């Protein structure tokens, strides 16, 4: 049985005719960077998300940087974020000479804890960057309240949560990435909506921020060859936009397939005492960018056992960001974020994609059960 962590080829085969013809039409038009196809995709994503503006860019990391530039964050400004995520947030803050202030995460949701955000705000704090890790939203309602009280911006890192829905206490529903001032998204091939290469986008309901971000992503240009501000070169290719535009039509179906696999995993793994299945919260759906279990004790042994049966699995993330060599200069040490540190020793992400068959899921879960029997 050929089980992959992410099976992009089988997914492609199902929509090959549409994708191939879209790629060909971009080649025929010979408009490869920006242009009509990119605008069309931005419009369709805007409608899907029900957000004021979608601005495409080169990748999810650039998106974070463009957001911070548009908010005019300056050297020494503090930004509160999580140590238990992909490196992008910290990297961009470091490059921009902003000061990352890390706070620990919740052991069940893996997401930033609003109470800790609150207790780390001082007069230099300018923004909060919550990450909707693995596809489930952080507690945006509490974070929004804190941001309002303290006059802070919120940049949602929605890279793992495109299509996830946030459910407010009053019953209102909004897509992940449409709640904060700005959201960053990535179209890296393995993301919920993946290109055939790099890609990214920013979402905002502010037309003013949208205009600034559009300009920053295109060299800070106002009209052609007139530069209003310092920008960067971060654009989405038309071929990627064409592919994404086809896949966007299937995004909800893709998410349903992921959720169905998650339900299967839940059912087969929930009664193994050494394992915790992913917690669900009342304020968010879960798009299962990753299906991540916590294994108490023999996590690495389980991973080796799965590997011996040709079942892939991944550790997202094996070392909390505050302990990474590149970020020693921040002055954090072991013990500063006990939950993030413990999670890095317990988490294991199982194969998760849109093409998992019942046969594959049965093999994966029965192998895990065998290991613990
Ligand atoms: C993928 C990802 C990014 C970066 O996106 P790229 O397109 O690879 O630059 C940032 N943050 C999170 C949480 C991600 O998962």
Short mmCIF file of C-alpha atoms and ligand atoms in Angstrom, two decimals:
data_model
loop_
_atom_site.label_atom_id
_atom_site.label_comp_id
_atom_site.label_asym_id
_atom_site.label_seq_id
_atom_site.Cartn_x
_atom_site.Cartn_y
_atom_site.Cartn_z
CA UNK A 1 0.00 0.00 0.00
CA UNK A 2 1.41 3.34 -1.04
CA UNK A 3 0.53 5.79 1.75
CA UNK A 4 1.78 9.34 1.45
CA UNK A 5 1.84 12.15 3.96
CA UNK A 6 0.18 14.30 1.28
CA UNK A 7 -0.99 12.83 -2.04
CA UNK A 8 -1.07 15.69 -4.51
CA UNK A 9 -0.87 13.63 -7.67
CA UNK A 10 -4.07 11.62 -7.16
CA UNK A 11 -5.86 14.87 -6.41
CA UNK A 12 -4.49 16.38 -9.63
CA UNK A 13 -5.57 13.39 -11.70
CA UNK A 14 -9.20 13.99 -10.72
CA UNK A 15 -9.18 17.58 -12.01
CA UNK A 16 -6.44 17.21 -14.62
CA UNK A 17 -8.51 18.25 -17.65
CA UNK A 18 -9.57 21.55 -16.07
CA UNK A 19 -6.13 22.36 -14.72
CA UNK A 20 -4.28 21.50 -17.91
CA UNK A 21 -6.59 23.62 -20.04
CA UNK A 22 -6.23 26.59 -17.63
CA UNK A 23 -2.44 26.30 -17.70
CA UNK A 24 -2.50 26.17 -21.48
CA UNK A 25 -4.67 29.26 -21.70
CA UNK A 26 -2.19 31.21 -19.55
CA UNK A 27 0.63 30.08 -21.82
CA UNK A 28 -1.38 31.18 -24.85
CA UNK A 29 -2.02 34.59 -23.29
CA UNK A 30 1.69 34.92 -22.42
CA UNK A 31 0.75 37.06 -19.41
CA UNK A 32 2.72 35.22 -16.77
CA UNK A 33 3.04 37.64 -13.87
CA UNK A 34 -0.03 39.42 -12.45
CA UNK A 35 -2.62 40.14 -15.16
CA UNK A 36 -6.22 39.07 -15.62
CA UNK A 37 -5.98 35.51 -14.32
CA UNK A 38 -4.48 36.70 -11.04
CA UNK A 39 -7.20 39.33 -10.61
CA UNK A 40 -9.88 36.75 -11.42
CA UNK A 41 -8.56 34.39 -8.75
CA UNK A 42 -8.29 37.20 -6.18
CA UNK A 43 -11.94 38.10 -6.88
CA UNK A 44 -13.12 34.50 -6.52
CA UNK A 45 -11.21 34.01 -3.27
CA UNK A 46 -12.61 37.30 -1.99
CA UNK A 47 -16.13 36.01 -2.61
CA UNK A 48 -15.35 32.64 -1.01
CA UNK A 49 -14.00 34.34 2.11
CA UNK A 50 -16.51 37.17 2.19
CA UNK A 51 -13.73 39.66 2.88
CA UNK A 52 -13.14 43.16 1.55
CA UNK A 53 -9.83 42.59 -0.18
CA UNK A 54 -7.56 39.77 -1.31
CA UNK A 55 -4.04 40.71 -2.38
CA UNK A 56 -1.93 37.92 -3.81
CA UNK A 57 1.82 37.75 -3.26
CA UNK A 58 4.79 35.45 -3.59
CA UNK A 59 4.38 33.22 -0.52
CA UNK A 60 3.06 33.13 3.04
CA UNK A 61 6.28 34.43 4.58
CA UNK A 62 6.27 37.49 2.31
CA UNK A 63 2.62 37.99 3.22
CA UNK A 64 3.59 38.41 6.89
CA UNK A 65 6.32 40.87 5.97
CA UNK A 66 4.07 42.89 3.67
CA UNK A 67 1.47 43.05 6.47
CA UNK A 68 4.02 44.37 9.00
CA UNK A 69 5.33 46.91 6.48
CA UNK A 70 1.81 48.12 5.69
CA UNK A 71 1.08 48.58 9.40
CA UNK A 72 4.19 50.76 9.52
CA UNK A 73 5.76 48.80 12.37
CA UNK A 74 9.13 50.31 13.28
CA UNK A 75 12.39 49.04 14.75
CA UNK A 76 11.90 48.07 18.38
CA UNK A 77 8.11 47.72 18.19
CA UNK A 78 6.95 44.60 20.00
CA UNK A 79 4.84 41.89 18.44
CA UNK A 80 3.36 39.11 20.55
CA UNK A 81 3.25 35.67 18.98
CA UNK A 82 3.63 31.93 19.60
CA UNK A 83 6.84 29.86 19.80
CA UNK A 84 5.02 26.74 18.61
CA UNK A 85 4.65 27.30 14.88
CA UNK A 86 6.52 27.46 11.60
CA UNK A 87 9.49 29.84 11.62
CA UNK A 88 8.04 32.56 9.34
CA UNK A 89 6.66 34.88 12.01
CA UNK A 90 9.88 35.04 13.97
CA UNK A 91 11.98 35.29 10.83
CA UNK A 92 10.07 38.27 9.48
CA UNK A 93 10.11 40.03 12.85
CA UNK A 94 13.87 39.52 13.05
CA UNK A 95 14.47 40.75 9.50
CA UNK A 96 12.42 43.86 10.22
CA UNK A 97 14.22 44.47 13.54
CA UNK A 98 10.93 44.23 15.41
CA UNK A 99 10.94 42.63 18.84
CA UNK A 100 9.18 39.25 19.08
CA UNK A 101 7.55 38.66 22.44
CA UNK A 102 6.69 34.98 22.70
CA UNK A 103 3.98 33.56 24.93
CA UNK A 104 3.13 29.93 25.56
CA UNK A 105 0.33 27.97 23.90
CA UNK A 106 -2.63 25.97 25.17
CA UNK A 107 -1.72 22.28 25.54
CA UNK A 108 -4.98 21.13 23.95
CA UNK A 109 -5.48 23.53 21.06
CA UNK A 110 -1.76 24.23 20.38
CA UNK A 111 -2.77 27.88 19.89
CA UNK A 112 -1.71 31.08 21.66
CA UNK A 113 -3.31 31.73 25.07
CA UNK A 114 -5.10 35.08 25.26
CA UNK A 115 -4.48 35.47 29.05
CA UNK A 116 -0.75 35.27 28.42
CA UNK A 117 -0.97 37.78 25.59
CA UNK A 118 -2.70 40.15 27.99
CA UNK A 119 0.02 39.89 30.62
CA UNK A 120 2.82 40.59 28.12
CA UNK A 121 1.53 43.88 26.73
CA UNK A 122 3.58 47.00 27.44
CA UNK A 123 3.87 50.48 25.90
CA UNK A 124 5.97 49.14 22.98
CA UNK A 125 3.49 46.43 22.00
CA UNK A 126 1.99 47.11 18.57
CA UNK A 127 0.55 43.86 17.28
CA UNK A 128 -0.48 40.28 18.00
CA UNK A 129 0.11 37.45 15.53
CA UNK A 130 -2.06 34.45 16.37
CA UNK A 131 -1.48 31.35 14.23
CA UNK A 132 -4.44 29.05 13.51
CA UNK A 133 -2.28 25.98 13.91
CA UNK A 134 -3.09 22.75 12.07
CA UNK A 135 -6.33 24.26 10.74
CA UNK A 136 -8.23 25.30 13.88
CA UNK A 137 -8.65 28.94 14.85
CA UNK A 138 -7.08 30.59 17.86
CA UNK A 139 -9.51 32.24 20.30
CA UNK A 140 -10.08 35.31 18.11
CA UNK A 141 -12.91 36.80 20.12
CA UNK A 142 -10.75 37.09 23.27
CA UNK A 143 -7.77 38.30 21.24
CA UNK A 144 -9.87 40.93 19.45
CA UNK A 145 -11.09 42.24 22.81
CA UNK A 146 -7.50 42.50 24.10
CA UNK A 147 -6.38 44.20 20.89
CA UNK A 148 -9.21 46.76 21.09
CA UNK A 149 -8.51 47.59 24.74
CA UNK A 150 -4.82 48.12 24.06
CA UNK A 151 -5.00 49.60 20.58
CA UNK A 152 -3.09 46.75 18.94
CA UNK A 153 -3.23 45.31 15.44
CA UNK A 154 -4.01 41.66 14.84
CA UNK A 155 -2.32 39.85 11.97
CA UNK A 156 -3.83 36.38 11.66
CA UNK A 157 -1.44 33.77 10.33
CA UNK A 158 -4.09 31.79 8.46
CA UNK A 159 -1.59 29.79 6.41
CA UNK A 160 -2.84 26.47 7.78
CA UNK A 161 -6.50 27.36 8.05
CA UNK A 162 -7.88 28.47 4.70
CA UNK A 163 -11.55 27.47 4.67
CA UNK A 164 -11.83 27.08 8.45
CA UNK A 165 -14.78 28.88 10.00
CA UNK A 166 -14.79 30.94 13.18
CA UNK A 167 -18.00 30.85 15.24
CA UNK A 168 -18.62 33.92 17.38
CA UNK A 169 -20.51 33.72 20.69
CA UNK A 170 -23.50 35.43 19.07
CA UNK A 171 -23.64 32.73 16.40
CA UNK A 172 -22.07 34.81 13.65
CA UNK A 173 -19.70 32.86 11.41
CA UNK A 174 -16.64 34.21 9.56
CA UNK A 175 -13.88 32.54 7.61
CA UNK A 176 -10.46 32.27 9.25
CA UNK A 177 -8.36 35.18 8.10
CA UNK A 178 -11.21 37.69 7.88
CA UNK A 179 -11.37 38.67 11.56
CA UNK A 180 -8.09 40.48 12.33
CA UNK A 181 -6.81 43.66 10.67
CA UNK A 182 -4.84 41.61 8.17
CA UNK A 183 -4.35 37.89 7.54
CA UNK A 184 -1.54 36.08 5.80
CA UNK A 185 -2.09 32.97 3.74
CA UNK A 186 0.16 30.53 1.92
CA UNK A 187 -0.52 28.50 -1.21
CA UNK A 188 2.47 26.22 -0.62
CA UNK A 189 1.60 22.95 -2.43
CA UNK A 190 0.69 21.01 0.73
CA UNK A 191 -1.55 23.72 2.22
CA UNK A 192 -5.37 23.45 2.21
CA UNK A 193 -5.39 25.28 -1.12
CA UNK A 194 -2.07 24.47 -2.72
CA UNK A 195 -0.43 25.75 -5.89
CA UNK A 196 2.09 23.87 -8.02
CA UNK A 197 4.81 26.02 -6.56
CA UNK A 198 4.96 28.97 -4.17
CA UNK A 199 2.20 31.49 -3.68
CA UNK A 200 0.63 33.60 -0.97
CA UNK A 201 -2.06 36.13 -0.20
CA UNK A 202 -3.18 38.80 2.22
CA UNK A 203 -6.74 39.39 3.35
CA UNK A 204 -8.12 42.59 4.85
CA UNK A 205 -11.36 44.46 5.22
CA UNK A 206 -9.52 47.79 5.18
CA UNK A 207 -9.30 49.33 1.71
CA UNK A 208 -6.51 51.59 2.90
CA UNK A 209 -4.34 48.70 4.09
CA UNK A 210 -5.20 46.79 0.92
CA UNK A 211 -3.93 49.62 -1.24
CA UNK A 212 -0.72 49.89 0.78
CA UNK A 213 -0.12 46.12 0.61
CA UNK A 214 -0.78 45.97 -3.13
CA UNK A 215 1.81 48.65 -3.63
CA UNK A 216 4.38 47.15 -1.22
CA UNK A 217 4.11 43.74 -2.92
CA UNK A 218 4.92 45.44 -6.23
CA UNK A 219 8.06 47.46 -5.37
CA UNK A 220 6.14 50.20 -3.54
CA UNK A 221 4.90 51.43 -6.90
CA UNK A 222 1.96 53.86 -7.15
CA UNK A 223 1.80 54.34 -10.91
CA UNK A 224 4.24 52.69 -13.24
CA UNK A 225 7.85 53.53 -12.34
CA UNK A 226 6.83 55.96 -9.58
CA UNK A 227 7.65 54.69 -6.10
CA UNK A 228 5.73 55.93 -3.10
CA UNK A 229 7.36 53.73 -0.48
CA UNK A 230 9.98 51.04 -0.14
CA UNK A 231 8.48 47.79 -1.33
CA UNK A 232 9.46 44.32 -2.41
CA UNK A 233 8.98 42.01 -5.38
CA UNK A 234 6.38 39.51 -4.23
CA UNK A 235 3.85 38.47 -6.83
CA UNK A 236 1.73 35.49 -7.73
CA UNK A 237 2.34 33.89 -11.14
CA UNK A 238 -0.62 33.65 -13.51
CA UNK A 239 -0.08 29.89 -13.91
CA UNK A 240 -0.34 29.43 -10.14
CA UNK A 241 -3.41 31.68 -10.03
CA UNK A 242 -5.03 29.60 -12.79
CA UNK A 243 -4.36 26.36 -10.89
CA UNK A 244 -5.57 27.85 -7.61
CA UNK A 245 -8.71 29.18 -9.27
CA UNK A 246 -9.64 25.67 -10.40
CA UNK A 247 -8.85 24.15 -7.01
CA UNK A 248 -10.76 26.86 -5.12
CA UNK A 249 -14.00 25.45 -6.55
CA UNK A 250 -13.20 22.18 -4.80
CA UNK A 251 -11.84 23.64 -1.55
CA UNK A 252 -14.92 22.85 0.54
CA UNK A 253 -14.99 19.31 -0.85
CA UNK A 254 -11.28 18.97 -0.07
CA UNK A 255 -11.90 20.09 3.51
CA UNK A 256 -14.80 17.66 3.87
CA UNK A 257 -12.49 14.84 2.75
CA UNK A 258 -9.93 15.87 5.37
CA UNK A 259 -12.63 16.06 8.03
CA UNK A 260 -13.92 12.61 7.11
CA UNK A 261 -10.42 11.16 7.49
CA UNK A 262 -10.14 12.94 10.87
CA UNK A 263 -13.40 11.37 12.06
CA UNK A 264 -12.05 7.96 11.10
CA UNK A 265 -8.79 8.59 12.99
CA UNK A 266 -10.74 9.86 16.00
CA UNK A 267 -12.90 6.77 16.16
CA UNK A 268 -10.00 4.33 15.87
CA UNK A 269 -7.54 6.14 18.13
CA UNK A 270 -9.63 7.73 20.87
CA UNK A 271 -9.51 4.73 23.21
CA UNK A 272 -5.72 4.32 23.21
CA UNK A 273 -4.67 5.68 26.64
CA UNK A 274 -1.21 6.87 25.46
CA UNK A 275 -2.76 9.00 22.69
CA UNK A 276 -4.74 12.24 22.73
CA UNK A 277 -6.71 12.94 19.59
CA UNK A 278 -6.96 16.59 18.44
CA UNK A 279 -9.18 18.67 20.73
CA UNK A 280 -12.05 20.58 19.14
CA UNK A 281 -13.22 23.98 20.35
CA UNK A 282 -16.74 25.43 20.16
CA UNK A 283 -15.55 28.62 18.42
CA UNK A 284 -13.95 27.07 15.35
CA UNK A 285 -14.37 24.36 12.78
CA UNK A 286 -11.26 22.34 11.97
CA UNK A 287 -10.02 22.05 8.39
CA UNK A 288 -7.33 19.51 9.38
CA UNK A 289 -4.40 20.93 7.55
CA UNK A 290 -2.76 18.44 9.89
CA UNK A 291 -4.20 15.64 12.01
CA UNK A 292 -1.89 15.88 14.99
CA UNK A 293 -2.04 13.53 17.94
CA UNK A 294 -0.18 13.80 21.24
CA UNK A 295 1.68 10.67 22.26
CA UNK A 296 2.71 10.34 25.88
CA UNK A 297 5.93 8.36 26.15
CA UNK A 298 7.00 6.47 23.08
CA UNK A 299 6.36 9.03 20.32
CA UNK A 300 9.64 8.47 18.51
CA UNK A 301 9.33 4.68 18.84
CA UNK A 302 5.82 4.87 17.37
CA UNK A 303 7.13 6.92 14.48
CA UNK A 304 9.86 4.35 13.80
CA UNK A 305 7.33 1.52 13.96
CA UNK A 306 5.07 3.31 11.46
CA UNK A 307 8.07 3.98 9.23
CA UNK A 308 8.95 0.25 9.28
CA UNK A 309 5.46 -0.39 7.85
CA UNK A 310 5.97 2.34 5.25
CA UNK A 311 3.54 4.71 6.93
CA UNK A 312 4.85 8.28 6.87
CA UNK A 313 4.33 10.69 9.77
CA UNK A 314 5.78 14.08 10.64
CA UNK A 315 6.70 16.08 13.71
CA UNK A 316 5.43 19.65 13.42
CA UNK A 317 7.50 21.02 15.14
CA UNK A 318 10.42 19.15 16.72
CA UNK A 319 12.01 22.19 18.42
CA UNK A 320 10.09 25.17 19.77
CA UNK A 321 11.21 28.40 18.08
CA UNK A 322 12.59 29.95 21.30
CA UNK A 323 15.22 27.19 21.45
CA UNK A 324 16.39 27.47 17.83
CA UNK A 325 20.01 28.44 17.29
CA UNK A 326 19.19 31.36 14.99
CA UNK A 327 17.02 32.95 17.67
CA UNK A 328 19.31 32.57 20.70
CA UNK A 329 19.84 36.33 20.55
CA UNK A 330 16.31 36.82 21.86
CA UNK A 331 17.55 35.52 25.20
CA UNK A 332 15.02 32.78 25.78
CA UNK A 333 16.05 29.53 27.44
CA UNK A 334 14.80 26.02 28.08
CA UNK A 335 11.89 26.10 30.51
CA UNK A 336 10.53 29.46 29.35
CA UNK A 337 7.61 27.89 27.46
CA UNK A 338 6.96 24.54 29.11
CA UNK A 339 3.84 23.71 27.09
CA UNK A 340 5.50 24.37 23.71
CA UNK A 341 8.53 22.37 24.83
CA UNK A 342 6.44 19.43 25.97
CA UNK A 343 4.36 19.49 22.78
CA UNK A 344 7.48 19.30 20.64
CA UNK A 345 8.19 15.98 22.37
CA UNK A 346 4.63 14.65 22.07
CA UNK A 347 3.13 15.73 18.75
CA UNK A 348 2.88 13.45 15.76
CA UNK A 349 1.06 14.35 12.56
CA UNK A 350 -0.45 11.43 10.66
CA UNK A 351 -0.99 11.22 6.89
CA UNK A 352 -3.64 13.80 6.01
CA UNK A 353 -4.83 14.78 2.56
CA UNK A 354 -7.89 14.68 0.34
CA UNK A 355 -7.30 11.24 -1.15
CA UNK A 356 -6.99 8.92 1.87
CA UNK A 357 -8.96 5.72 1.36
CA UNK A 358 -10.71 3.73 4.05
CA UNK A 359 -8.27 0.91 3.36
CA UNK A 360 -5.29 3.19 3.98
CA UNK A 361 -6.85 4.68 7.12
CA UNK A 362 -7.61 1.20 8.44
CA UNK A 363 -4.01 0.13 7.86
CA UNK A 364 -2.61 3.24 9.57
CA UNK A 365 -4.86 3.03 12.63
CA UNK A 366 -4.55 -0.73 13.04
CA UNK A 367 -0.76 -0.39 12.90
CA UNK A 368 -0.90 2.24 15.66
CA UNK A 369 -3.18 0.01 17.74
CA UNK A 370 -0.81 -2.89 17.20
CA UNK A 371 2.10 -0.79 18.50
CA UNK A 372 0.28 -0.03 21.75
CA UNK A 373 -1.19 -3.53 22.25
C1 LIG B 1 3.35 27.50 5.49
C2 LIG B 1 3.34 28.47 6.61
C3 LIG B 1 3.93 29.73 6.50
C4 LIG B 1 4.79 30.14 5.34
O1 LIG B 1 4.27 30.03 4.11
P1 LIG B 1 5.26 29.97 2.84
O2 LIG B 1 4.34 30.12 1.69
O3 LIG B 1 5.96 28.66 2.88
O4 LIG B 1 6.22 31.12 2.97
C5 LIG B 1 3.79 30.62 7.55
N1 LIG B 1 3.13 30.28 8.67
C6 LIG B 1 2.56 29.07 8.82
C7 LIG B 1 1.82 28.77 10.08
C8 LIG B 1 2.65 28.13 7.81
O5 LIG B 1 2.10 26.93 7.99
#
